[in-house]
CSV table of C-alpha atoms in Angstrom, one decimal:
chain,number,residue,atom,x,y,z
A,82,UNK,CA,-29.6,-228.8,80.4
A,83,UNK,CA,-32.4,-227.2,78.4
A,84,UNK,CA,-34.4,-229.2,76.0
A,85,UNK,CA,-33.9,-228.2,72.2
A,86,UNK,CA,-37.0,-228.6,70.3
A,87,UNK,CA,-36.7,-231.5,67.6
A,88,UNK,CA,-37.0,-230.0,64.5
A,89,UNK,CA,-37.9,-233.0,61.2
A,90,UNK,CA,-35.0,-231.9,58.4
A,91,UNK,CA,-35.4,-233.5,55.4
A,92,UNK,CA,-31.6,-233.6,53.0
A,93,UNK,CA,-30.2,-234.7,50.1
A,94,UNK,CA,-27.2,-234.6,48.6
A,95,UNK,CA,-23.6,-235.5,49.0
A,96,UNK,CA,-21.4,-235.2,52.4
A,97,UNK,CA,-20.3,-231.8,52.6
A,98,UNK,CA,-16.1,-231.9,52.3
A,99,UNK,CA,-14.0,-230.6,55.8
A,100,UNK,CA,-12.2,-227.8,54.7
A,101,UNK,CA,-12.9,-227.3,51.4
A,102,UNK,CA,-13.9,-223.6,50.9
A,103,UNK,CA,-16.2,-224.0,47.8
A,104,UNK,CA,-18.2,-227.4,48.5
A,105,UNK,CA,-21.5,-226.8,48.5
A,106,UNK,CA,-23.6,-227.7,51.2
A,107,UNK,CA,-26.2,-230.5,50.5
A,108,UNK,CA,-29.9,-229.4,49.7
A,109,UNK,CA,-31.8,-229.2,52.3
A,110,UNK,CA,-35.8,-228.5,53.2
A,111,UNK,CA,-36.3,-226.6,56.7
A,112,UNK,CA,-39.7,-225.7,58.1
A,113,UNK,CA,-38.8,-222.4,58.5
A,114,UNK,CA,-41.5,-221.1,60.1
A,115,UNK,CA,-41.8,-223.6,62.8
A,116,UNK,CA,-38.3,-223.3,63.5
A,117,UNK,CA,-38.6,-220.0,63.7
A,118,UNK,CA,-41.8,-220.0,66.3
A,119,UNK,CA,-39.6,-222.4,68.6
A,120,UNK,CA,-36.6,-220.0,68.7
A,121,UNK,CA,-39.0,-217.4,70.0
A,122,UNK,CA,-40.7,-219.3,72.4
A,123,UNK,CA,-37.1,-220.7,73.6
A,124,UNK,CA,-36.4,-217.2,74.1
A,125,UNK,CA,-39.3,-216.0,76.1
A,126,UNK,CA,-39.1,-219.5,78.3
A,127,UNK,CA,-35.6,-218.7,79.4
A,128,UNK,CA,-35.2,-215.2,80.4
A,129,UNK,CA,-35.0,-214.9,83.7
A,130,UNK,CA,-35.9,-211.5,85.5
A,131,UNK,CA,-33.2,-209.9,87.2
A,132,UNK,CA,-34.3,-207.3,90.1
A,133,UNK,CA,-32.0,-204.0,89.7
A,134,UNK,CA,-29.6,-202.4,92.5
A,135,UNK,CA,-27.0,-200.9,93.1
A,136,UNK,CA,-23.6,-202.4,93.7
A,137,UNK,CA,-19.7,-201.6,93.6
A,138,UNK,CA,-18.5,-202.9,90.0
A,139,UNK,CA,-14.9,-204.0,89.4
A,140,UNK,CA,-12.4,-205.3,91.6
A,141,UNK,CA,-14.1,-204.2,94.6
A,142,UNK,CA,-11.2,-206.1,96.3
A,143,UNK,CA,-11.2,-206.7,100.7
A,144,UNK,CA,-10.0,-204.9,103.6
A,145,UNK,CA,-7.1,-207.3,105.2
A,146,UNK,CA,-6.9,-208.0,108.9
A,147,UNK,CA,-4.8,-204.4,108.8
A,148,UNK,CA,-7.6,-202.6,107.9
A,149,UNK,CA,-6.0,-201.9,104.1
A,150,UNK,CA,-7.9,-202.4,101.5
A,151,UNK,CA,-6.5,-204.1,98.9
A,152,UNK,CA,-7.6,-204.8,95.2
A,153,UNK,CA,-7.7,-208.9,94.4
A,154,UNK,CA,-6.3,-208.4,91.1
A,155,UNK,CA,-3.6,-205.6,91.1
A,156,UNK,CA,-2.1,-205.9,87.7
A,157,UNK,CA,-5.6,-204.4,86.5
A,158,UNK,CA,-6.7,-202.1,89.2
A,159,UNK,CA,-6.8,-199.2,86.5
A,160,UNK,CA,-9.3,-200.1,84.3
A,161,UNK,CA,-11.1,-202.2,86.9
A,162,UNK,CA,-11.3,-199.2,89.4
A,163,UNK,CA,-13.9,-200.4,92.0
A,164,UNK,CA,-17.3,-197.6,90.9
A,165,UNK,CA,-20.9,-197.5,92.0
A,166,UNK,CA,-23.2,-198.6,89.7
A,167,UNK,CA,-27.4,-198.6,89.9
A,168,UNK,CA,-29.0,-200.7,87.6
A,169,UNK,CA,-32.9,-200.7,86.5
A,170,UNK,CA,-34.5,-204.2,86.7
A,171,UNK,CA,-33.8,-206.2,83.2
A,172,UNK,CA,-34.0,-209.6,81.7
A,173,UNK,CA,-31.2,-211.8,80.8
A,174,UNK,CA,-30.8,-215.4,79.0
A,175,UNK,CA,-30.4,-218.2,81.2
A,176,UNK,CA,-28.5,-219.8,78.5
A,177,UNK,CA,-25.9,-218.7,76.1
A,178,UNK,CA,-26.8,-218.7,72.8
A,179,UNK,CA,-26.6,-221.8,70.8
A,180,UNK,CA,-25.8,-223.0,67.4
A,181,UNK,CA,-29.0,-224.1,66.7
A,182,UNK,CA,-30.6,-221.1,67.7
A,183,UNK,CA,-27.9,-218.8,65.7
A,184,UNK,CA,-28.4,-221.4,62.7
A,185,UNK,CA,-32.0,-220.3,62.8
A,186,UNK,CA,-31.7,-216.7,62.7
A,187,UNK,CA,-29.1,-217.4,59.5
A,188,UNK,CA,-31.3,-219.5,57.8
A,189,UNK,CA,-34.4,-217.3,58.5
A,190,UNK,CA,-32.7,-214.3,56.5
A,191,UNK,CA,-31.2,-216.0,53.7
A,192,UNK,CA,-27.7,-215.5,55.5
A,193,UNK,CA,-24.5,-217.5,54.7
A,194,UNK,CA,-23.4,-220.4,56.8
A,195,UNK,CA,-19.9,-220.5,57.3
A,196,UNK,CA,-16.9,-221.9,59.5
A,197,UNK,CA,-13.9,-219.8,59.6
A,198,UNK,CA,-10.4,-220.2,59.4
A,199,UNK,CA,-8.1,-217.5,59.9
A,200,UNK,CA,-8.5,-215.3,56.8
A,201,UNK,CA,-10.5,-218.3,55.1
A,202,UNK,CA,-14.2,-219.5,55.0
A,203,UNK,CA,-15.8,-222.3,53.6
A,204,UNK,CA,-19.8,-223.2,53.3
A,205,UNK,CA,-21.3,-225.6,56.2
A,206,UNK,CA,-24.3,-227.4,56.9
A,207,UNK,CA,-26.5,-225.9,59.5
A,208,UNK,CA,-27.9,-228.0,62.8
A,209,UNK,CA,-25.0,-230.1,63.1
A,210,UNK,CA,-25.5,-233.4,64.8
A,211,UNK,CA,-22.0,-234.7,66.2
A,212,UNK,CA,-21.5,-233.5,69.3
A,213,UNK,CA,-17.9,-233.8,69.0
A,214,UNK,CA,-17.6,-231.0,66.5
A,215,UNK,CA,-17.6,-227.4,67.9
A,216,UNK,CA,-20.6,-226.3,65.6
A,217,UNK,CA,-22.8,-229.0,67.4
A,218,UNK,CA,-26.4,-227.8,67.9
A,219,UNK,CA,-26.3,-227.9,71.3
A,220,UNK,CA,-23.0,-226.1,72.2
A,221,UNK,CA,-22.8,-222.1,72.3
A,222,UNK,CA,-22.6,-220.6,69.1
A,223,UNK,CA,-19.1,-218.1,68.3
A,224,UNK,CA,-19.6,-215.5,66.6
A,225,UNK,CA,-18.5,-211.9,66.0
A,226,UNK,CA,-19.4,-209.0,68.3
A,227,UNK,CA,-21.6,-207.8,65.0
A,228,UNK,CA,-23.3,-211.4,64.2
A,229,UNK,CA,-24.0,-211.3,68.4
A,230,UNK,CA,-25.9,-207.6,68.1
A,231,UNK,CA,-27.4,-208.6,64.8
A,232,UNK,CA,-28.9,-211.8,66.2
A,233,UNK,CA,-30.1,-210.1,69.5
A,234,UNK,CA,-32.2,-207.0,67.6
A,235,UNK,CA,-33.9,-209.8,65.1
A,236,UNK,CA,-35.3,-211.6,67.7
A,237,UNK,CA,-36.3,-208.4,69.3
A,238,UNK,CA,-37.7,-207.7,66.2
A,239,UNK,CA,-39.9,-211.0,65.8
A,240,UNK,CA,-41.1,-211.1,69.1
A,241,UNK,CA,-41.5,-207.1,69.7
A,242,UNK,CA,-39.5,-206.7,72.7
A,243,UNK,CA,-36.3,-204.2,73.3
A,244,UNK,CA,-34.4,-207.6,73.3
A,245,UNK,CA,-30.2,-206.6,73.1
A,246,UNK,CA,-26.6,-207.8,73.9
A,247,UNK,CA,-26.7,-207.0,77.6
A,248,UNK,CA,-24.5,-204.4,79.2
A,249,UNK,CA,-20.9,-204.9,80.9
A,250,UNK,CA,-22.5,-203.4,84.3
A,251,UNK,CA,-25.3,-205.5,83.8
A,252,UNK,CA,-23.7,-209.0,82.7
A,253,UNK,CA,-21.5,-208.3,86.2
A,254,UNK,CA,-24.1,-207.8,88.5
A,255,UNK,CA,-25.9,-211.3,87.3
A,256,UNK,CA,-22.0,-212.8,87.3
A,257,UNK,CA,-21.8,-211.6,91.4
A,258,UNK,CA,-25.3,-212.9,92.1
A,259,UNK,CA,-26.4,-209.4,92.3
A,260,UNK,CA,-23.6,-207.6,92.7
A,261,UNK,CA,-23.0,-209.8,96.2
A,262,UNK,CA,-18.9,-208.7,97.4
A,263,UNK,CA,-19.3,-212.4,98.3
A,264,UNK,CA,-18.9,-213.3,94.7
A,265,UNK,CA,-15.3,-213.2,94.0
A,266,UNK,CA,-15.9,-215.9,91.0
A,267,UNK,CA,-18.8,-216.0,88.8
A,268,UNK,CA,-19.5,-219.8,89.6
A,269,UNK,CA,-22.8,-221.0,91.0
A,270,UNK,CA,-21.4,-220.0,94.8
A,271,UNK,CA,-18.5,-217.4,94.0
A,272,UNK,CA,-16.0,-219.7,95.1
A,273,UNK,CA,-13.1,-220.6,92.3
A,274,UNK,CA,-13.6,-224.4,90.7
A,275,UNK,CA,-10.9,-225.6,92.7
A,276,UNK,CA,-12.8,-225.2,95.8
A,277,UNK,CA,-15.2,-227.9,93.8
A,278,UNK,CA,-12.8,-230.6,92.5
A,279,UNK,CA,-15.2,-232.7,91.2
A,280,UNK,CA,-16.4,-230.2,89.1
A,281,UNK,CA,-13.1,-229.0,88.2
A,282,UNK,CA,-12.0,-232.2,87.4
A,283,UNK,CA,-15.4,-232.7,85.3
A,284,UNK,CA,-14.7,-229.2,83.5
A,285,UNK,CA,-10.9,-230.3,82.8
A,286,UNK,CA,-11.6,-233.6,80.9
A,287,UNK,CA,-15.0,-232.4,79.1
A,288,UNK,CA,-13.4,-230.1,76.8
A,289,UNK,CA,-13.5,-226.2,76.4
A,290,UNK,CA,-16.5,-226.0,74.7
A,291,UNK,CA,-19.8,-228.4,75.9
A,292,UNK,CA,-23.6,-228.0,75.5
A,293,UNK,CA,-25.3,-225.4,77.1
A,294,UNK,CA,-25.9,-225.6,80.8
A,295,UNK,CA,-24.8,-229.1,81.1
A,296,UNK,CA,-21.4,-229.1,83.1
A,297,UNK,CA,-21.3,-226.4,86.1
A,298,UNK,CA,-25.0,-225.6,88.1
A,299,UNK,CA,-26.6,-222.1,87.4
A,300,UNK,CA,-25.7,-219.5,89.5
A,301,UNK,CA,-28.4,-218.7,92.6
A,302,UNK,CA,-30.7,-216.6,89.5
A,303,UNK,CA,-31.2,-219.3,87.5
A,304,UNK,CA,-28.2,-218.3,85.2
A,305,UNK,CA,-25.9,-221.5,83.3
A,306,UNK,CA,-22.2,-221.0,82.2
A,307,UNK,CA,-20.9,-217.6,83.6
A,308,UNK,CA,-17.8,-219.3,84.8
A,309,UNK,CA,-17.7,-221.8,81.8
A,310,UNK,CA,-18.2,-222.7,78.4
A,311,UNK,CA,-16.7,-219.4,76.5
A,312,UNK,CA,-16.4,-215.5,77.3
A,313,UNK,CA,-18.7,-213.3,76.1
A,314,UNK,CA,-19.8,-210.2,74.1
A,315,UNK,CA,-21.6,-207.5,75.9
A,316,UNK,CA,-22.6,-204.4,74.1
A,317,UNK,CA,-19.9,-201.5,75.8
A,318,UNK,CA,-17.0,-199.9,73.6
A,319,UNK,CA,-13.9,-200.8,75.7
A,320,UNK,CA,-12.1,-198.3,77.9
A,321,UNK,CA,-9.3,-198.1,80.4
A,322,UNK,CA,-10.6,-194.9,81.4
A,323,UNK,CA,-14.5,-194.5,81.4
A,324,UNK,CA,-15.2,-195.7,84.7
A,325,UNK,CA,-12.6,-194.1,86.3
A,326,UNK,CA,-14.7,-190.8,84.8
A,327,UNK,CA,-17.6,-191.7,85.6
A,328,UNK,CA,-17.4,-193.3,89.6
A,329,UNK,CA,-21.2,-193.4,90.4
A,330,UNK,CA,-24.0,-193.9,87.6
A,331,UNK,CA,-27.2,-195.2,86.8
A,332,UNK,CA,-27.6,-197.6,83.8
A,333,UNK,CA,-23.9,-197.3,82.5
A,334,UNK,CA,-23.6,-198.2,78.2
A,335,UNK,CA,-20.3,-197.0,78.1
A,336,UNK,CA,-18.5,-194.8,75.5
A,337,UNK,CA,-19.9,-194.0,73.0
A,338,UNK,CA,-17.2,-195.2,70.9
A,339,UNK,CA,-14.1,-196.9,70.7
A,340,UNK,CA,-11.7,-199.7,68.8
A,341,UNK,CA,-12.6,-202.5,70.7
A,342,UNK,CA,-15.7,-204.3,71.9
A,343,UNK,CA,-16.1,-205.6,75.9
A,344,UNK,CA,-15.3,-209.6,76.4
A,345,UNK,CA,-16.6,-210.7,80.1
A,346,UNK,CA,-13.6,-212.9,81.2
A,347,UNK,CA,-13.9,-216.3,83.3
A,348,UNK,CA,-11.0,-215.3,86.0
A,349,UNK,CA,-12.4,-212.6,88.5
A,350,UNK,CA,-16.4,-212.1,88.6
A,351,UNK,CA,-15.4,-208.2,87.5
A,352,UNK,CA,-12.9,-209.2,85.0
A,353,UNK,CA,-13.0,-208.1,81.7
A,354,UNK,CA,-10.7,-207.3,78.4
A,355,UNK,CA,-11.7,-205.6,75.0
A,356,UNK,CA,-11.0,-207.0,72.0
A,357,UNK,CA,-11.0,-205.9,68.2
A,358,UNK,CA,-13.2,-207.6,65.4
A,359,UNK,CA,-10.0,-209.3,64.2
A,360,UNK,CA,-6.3,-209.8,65.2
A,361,UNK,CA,-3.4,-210.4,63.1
A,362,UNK,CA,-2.0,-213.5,63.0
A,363,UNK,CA,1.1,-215.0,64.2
A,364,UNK,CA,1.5,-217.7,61.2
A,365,UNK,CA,0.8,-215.1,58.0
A,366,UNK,CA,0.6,-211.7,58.3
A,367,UNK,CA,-1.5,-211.0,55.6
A,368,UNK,CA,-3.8,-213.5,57.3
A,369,UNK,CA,-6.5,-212.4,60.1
A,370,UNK,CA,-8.0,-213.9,62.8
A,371,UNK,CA,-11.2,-212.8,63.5
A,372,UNK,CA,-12.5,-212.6,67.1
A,373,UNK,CA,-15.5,-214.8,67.5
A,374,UNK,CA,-17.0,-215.1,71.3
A,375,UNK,CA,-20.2,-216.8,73.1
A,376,UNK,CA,-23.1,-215.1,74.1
A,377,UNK,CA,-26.6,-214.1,75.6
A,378,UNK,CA,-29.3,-211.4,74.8
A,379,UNK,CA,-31.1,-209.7,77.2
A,380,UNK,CA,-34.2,-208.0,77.6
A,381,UNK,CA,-34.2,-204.4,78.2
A,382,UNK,CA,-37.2,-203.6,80.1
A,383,UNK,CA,-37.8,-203.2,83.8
A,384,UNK,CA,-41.2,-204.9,83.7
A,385,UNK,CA,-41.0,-208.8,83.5
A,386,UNK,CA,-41.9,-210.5,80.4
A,387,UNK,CA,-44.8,-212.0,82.1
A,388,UNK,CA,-46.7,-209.0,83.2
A,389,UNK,CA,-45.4,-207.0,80.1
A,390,UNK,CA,-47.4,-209.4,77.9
A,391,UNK,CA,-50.3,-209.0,79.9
C-alpha cells in the first residue's frame, strides 16, 4: 500500500453531528500549499507508463475444442462485440484516487465538502481519520463522473501535463495486462478470485471498500485494485452501438455524446455498463440517487513522464 504523506492539521471546534445537514464543520487551519505540492508529487510518483498496442477489446471470448468460437459472456455479446483496437503509449495511476487526495483538490478551490444521501447533503470534515468510515483518507474517494473529470484536469492544470480520466479502450487494455486474451479477469493473473481463496476469503471479510492497494497484488504493470475496491469512471459516452460501427480504430474516445457515462465493471476484464449522473430511487420518488464511482487519472502523452520532464 502506498504511503500518504502526513500532513500537521491543526482544529478547533465542536464534533461535527452524523447526519445533520446544517452542522457546520469545525474550524480548521490546512497548509494548503504543502498539501497541495504532495498531491502533485503523489501524482507524478505513481503513474506508471503503459506501452501502446493493439489488441481485440470486449469479450474476445475462445474457440471450444469444436473449433466454435464462442463469446464468455453471451447475455452482452452486443454491446461487447469483440473489435480491434490500437492504442498510443499513455500513463495511468497505479492507484485509484483517494479521499485525501480528492479532499485536497476540494479544499484547494474553496469547494464544498459534502457526504450525500439520496436527494440530501450535509457538510463533513475533510481528511477523515477512522478507517471504519467510508470517507477515510486512505480509501478511494466516490464521486460523480463530473467531480472525477474536474479533479483529473486540475491536477493537469497544476502540474502542466495533459493529465485526464482515462479511456474505456485504454482502462481495458491495462485491466488484460495489455490486452493479453489470457486475461479473462482483471486480477493480478487473470484468473477469477476463487481460483485464489485466500484472497477471496480476505476480500469477503474486509469489506467492499478498503485502502488503496492494500488487499489484492497489482496486476503484472504495477496497477492496484482493477478487480477490487469499486468500479470506475472512464471518460466515453456509453453506447450499445459504437463499437459495433467502428470494428478497427486507433485511439477510440467514443461518441461524442450520449446519456450515460462508461463504469468499468469488476466481472469480465471487458465488462462494462453506463450509468446516468443520478437514478431514481426506489424509497421516494421525488428523491435521487446520484451515481458516485472510484477512480484514476491518466496521463495522456506517449512520452513517459520521466523523459517528458527532461
Amino acid at each position: 500500500m502506498r504511503n500518504l504523506s502526513l500532513v500537521t492539521i491543526l482544529i478547533s471546534c465542536s464534533t461535527l453531528l452524523n447526519g445533520c445537514q446544517n452542522s457546520q464543520p469545525p474550524n480548521a487551519t490546512y497548509d494548503l500549499p504543502k498539501l497541495v505540492t504532495l498531491l502533485t508529487e503523489r501524482t507524478r510518483d505513481n503513474l506508471a507508463f503503459i506501452e501502446g498496442g493493439t489488441f481485440i477489446m470486449g469479450d474476445f471470448g475462445a474457440v471450444g475444442e469444436d473449433g466454435v468460437w464462442r463469446p464468455y459472456f453471451p447475455p452482452t455479446i452486443e454491446e461487447d462485440q469483440p473489435h480491434k483496437v490500437t492504442l498510443s503509449s499513455y500513463s495511468l495511476s497505479k492507484y485509484k484516487t483517494t479521499w485525501h487526495d480528492f479532499d485536497t483538490y476540494l479544499l484547494a478551490n474553496d469547494l464544498p465538502l459534502i457526504e450525500r444521501g439520496l436527494s440530501k447533503t450535509w457538510e463533513r470534515n475533510p481528511f477523515e481519520q477512522d478507517p471504519a468510515s467510508r470517507l477515510f483518507v486512505e480509501k478511494p474517494a466516490r464521486v460523480t463522473w463530473q467531480d472525477a473529470k474536474n479533479y483529473c484536469q486540475w491536477l493537469g492544470s497544476l502540474t502542466d501535463l495533459p493529465l485526464d480520466l482515462p479511456t474505456s479502450a485504454q482502462w481495458e487494455f491495462v485491466g488484460r495486462n495489455r490486452g493479453s486474451k489470457n486475461w479473462i479477469y482483471s486480477t493480478h493473473d487473470g484468473q477469477p478470485l476463487s481460483a485464489h481463496p485466500e484472497l477471496s476469503e480476505r476480500v469477503h471479510d474486509t469489506g467492499e471498500y478498503v485502502p488503496v492497494g492494500s488487499r489484492l497484488p497489482p496486476n503484472p504493470l504495477g496497477i492496484y485494485d482493477m478487480a477490487d475496491n469499486g468500479m470506475e469512471w472512464v471518460n466515453d459516452w456509453f453506447s450499445e452501438t459504437w463499437y459495433r460501427e467502428n470494428p478497427e480504430i486507433t485511439d477510440p474516445k467514443g461518441p461524442d455524446e450520449g446519456a450515460e457515462r462508461i463504469v468499468r465493471n469488476m466481472d469480465f476484464s471487458f465488462s462494462r455498463i453506463g450509468m446516468p449522473e443520478s437514478l431514481p430511487s426506489a424509497l421516494n420518488e421525488e428523491w435521487d440517487s446520484i451515481s458516485e464511482y472510484t477512480f484514476r487519472c491518466a496521463l495522456q502523452s506517449p512520452i513517459p513522464l520521466t523523459d517528458s520532464d527532461q
